[in-house]
Amino acid sequence: MSVGFIGAGQLAFALARGFTAAGVLAAHKITASSPDTDLPTVSGLRKMGVNFTVSNKDTVKSSDVLFLAVKPPIIPFILEELGPDIEPHHIVVSCAAGVTISSIEKKLSTFCATPKVIRCMTNTPVIVREGATVYATGTYADVEDGKLLEQLMASVGFCTEVEEDLIDAVTGLSGSGPAYAFTALDALADGGVKMGLPRRLAVRLGAQALLGAAKMLLESEQHPGQLKDNVCSPGGATIHALHFLESGGFRSLLINAVEASCIRTRELQHLADQEKISPAAIKKTLLDKVKLESPSLSLASTNKVSLFTNKNPSSKKN
Amino acid sequence: RAAMEAAELRVGFVGAGRMAAGLAQGLLRAGKVPASSILASAPSDKNLDAWRESGCRTTHCNLEVLQESTLVFLATKPHVLPGVLQEIRPAVGPHHIVVSMAAGVSLQTLQRLLPAGTRVLRLMPNLPCVVQAGAIVFARGSSAGDGEATLLKNLLTSCGLCEEVPESYINIHTGLSGSGVAYVYLFAEALAEGAVKMGMPGSLASRIAAQTLLGAAKMLLETGEHPAKLRGDVCTPGGTTIHALHQLEKGALRATVMSAVEAATSRARDMAKD
């Protein structure tokens, strides 16, 4: 089986690294493409032994499973560009936050009657094989196609199938989650430093504390509230600290964060569906490069979907 | 020391206010002690009428309580207690078990003001003792033994929960459960007001609020599950409960409640020093 990544940024890098480290895929069976060769991840991918190309079409041709690992606003361009090369056997896996299966199937249906589409939400710790991934299968993706993806993603962490309408919530929780954790760890380390620890040690200990706690929770039948209680001796240090966390509304901040990320994901999807992506959201150079690869995109056509409302897609942006 | 037969027990109360009445009611309702075996003293008849109606004996003489009873509850207001102890001291003997309910008066103080070797215990109840759903903790003095502790526990489980604790927990019990009852009343009031805001009549809202608290507490006590687990069980994904809980978390309810318990406990400790 060969795997391709459209896009060679953080996500492609993380997944490629994870798959090769897990031994489910040899590096030379992986292809990644991007018009932008300056990305720091590009050299990382090359060093891994992944085939790197500037041609998205080449990636499609050499892959069975095709990951769309570009930012959500780019997805429509990619689908337009690659639609003609997508064949019924391809499994198209979109990792883009907020982009629905139906929007992808709709775009591809002009080129292929039965495109296999799977929507996936993963997170960066796939790079160390502790990812959290969910997926939902599209209309023409079989159970086996889903299982194939699940096997791949399970090699780099936890993976389970879900109903598509839960994926935005997953984005808010475990998609963005590592960022919340990094923020917490940075702050915890600050706390350690304030109380006299050297920075490196503080970071190391903070990270280990969170890792250990997460591991305990995953391996325990107990409720996190119970596990918390087990750490809090009466009148001791921990309960004093927890009181501060509660006073600061720690819990509600986390609830707010998950909610905000989920809502924003839905907003982005909504914007994408209405094809109201602002040009500023897409880097000019990237857009131009994509257009160079696909001459069909730069011509106004009544058959093609207008990517910007009220604007001629062929006009260059200033 | 042999544990006393409850039937032979003669129980006395020095002070006949609400808390004393609540404990006595608990003993009577549970059939632990016949009313004729209970003697209560108070300076005026104001509080004593209700005792007599229950069949208990009453007096205006504190010494008489000591002379007639073996288990004696000291249920006066704390500031009055030292004077009362001086008064009854001559009548206190080795056969007595003295149980003080006065907030903030330590075992050390009690033992200092009573004859050496007196079996003394200290008890902290809470208001719902009057409906036999109280929470009581007690601590033993240096001359009180297992027999006294067992006797007290057996008698008072008729009033609700009764546990022996180290003396240092008594102030915490005040913050948690003594004052805690007031926190619950506040919460019940607020729940009902929320319902009134949304259109429900007040009296119905109040009754439902109280039943909700009762039911939730009962489930906690009977299932023995962690409250966080029970809370999770009520929260359907994306449902009403989790939306409401988010509001509570935004208001830092947990921290506020912790602070309340802390404030009451600290105050109890401070008052004890006075």
JSON list of C-alpha atoms in Angstrom, two decimals, chain A residues 1 12 25 32 34 38 62 74 154 179 206 219 232 260 286 303:
[
{"chain": "A", "resi": 1, "resn": "MET", "atom": "CA", "xyz": [0.00, 0.00, 0.00]},
{"chain": "A", "resi": 12, "resn": "ALA", "atom": "CA", "xyz": [1.97, 15.46, 6.77]},
{"chain": "A", "resi": 25, "resn": "LEU", "atom": "CA", "xyz": [4.81, 1.88, 6.12]},
{"chain": "A", "resi": 32, "resn": "ALA", "atom": "CA", "xyz": [4.31, 14.18, -0.20]},
{"chain": "A", "resi": 34, "resn": "SER", "atom": "CA", "xyz": [3.63, 20.92, -1.97]},
{"chain": "A", "resi": 38, "resn": "ASP", "atom": "CA", "xyz": [10.59, 26.40, 1.67]},
{"chain": "A", "resi": 62, "resn": "SER", "atom": "CA", "xyz": [1.54, 7.05, -6.89]},
{"chain": "A", "resi": 74, "resn": "ILE", "atom": "CA", "xyz": [-7.09, 25.31, 0.24]},
{"chain": "A", "resi": 154, "resn": "ALA", "atom": "CA", "xyz": [-4.08, 3.11, 15.17]},
{"chain": "A", "resi": 179, "resn": "ALA", "atom": "CA", "xyz": [-2.13, 23.35, 22.39]},
{"chain": "A", "resi": 206, "resn": "GLY", "atom": "CA", "xyz": [5.78, 19.19, 34.39]},
{"chain": "A", "resi": 219, "resn": "GLU", "atom": "CA", "xyz": [-5.52, 2.72, 32.57]},
{"chain": "A", "resi": 232, "resn": "CYS", "atom": "CA", "xyz": [-5.45, 15.40, 47.96]},
{"chain": "A", "resi": 260, "resn": "ALA", "atom": "CA", "xyz": [-14.66, 28.01, 21.15]},
{"chain": "A", "resi": 286, "resn": "LEU", "atom": "CA", "xyz": [0.53, 29.59, -2.69]},
{"chain": "A", "resi": 303, "resn": "ASN", "atom": "CA", "xyz": [-19.50, 25.30, -15.26]}
]
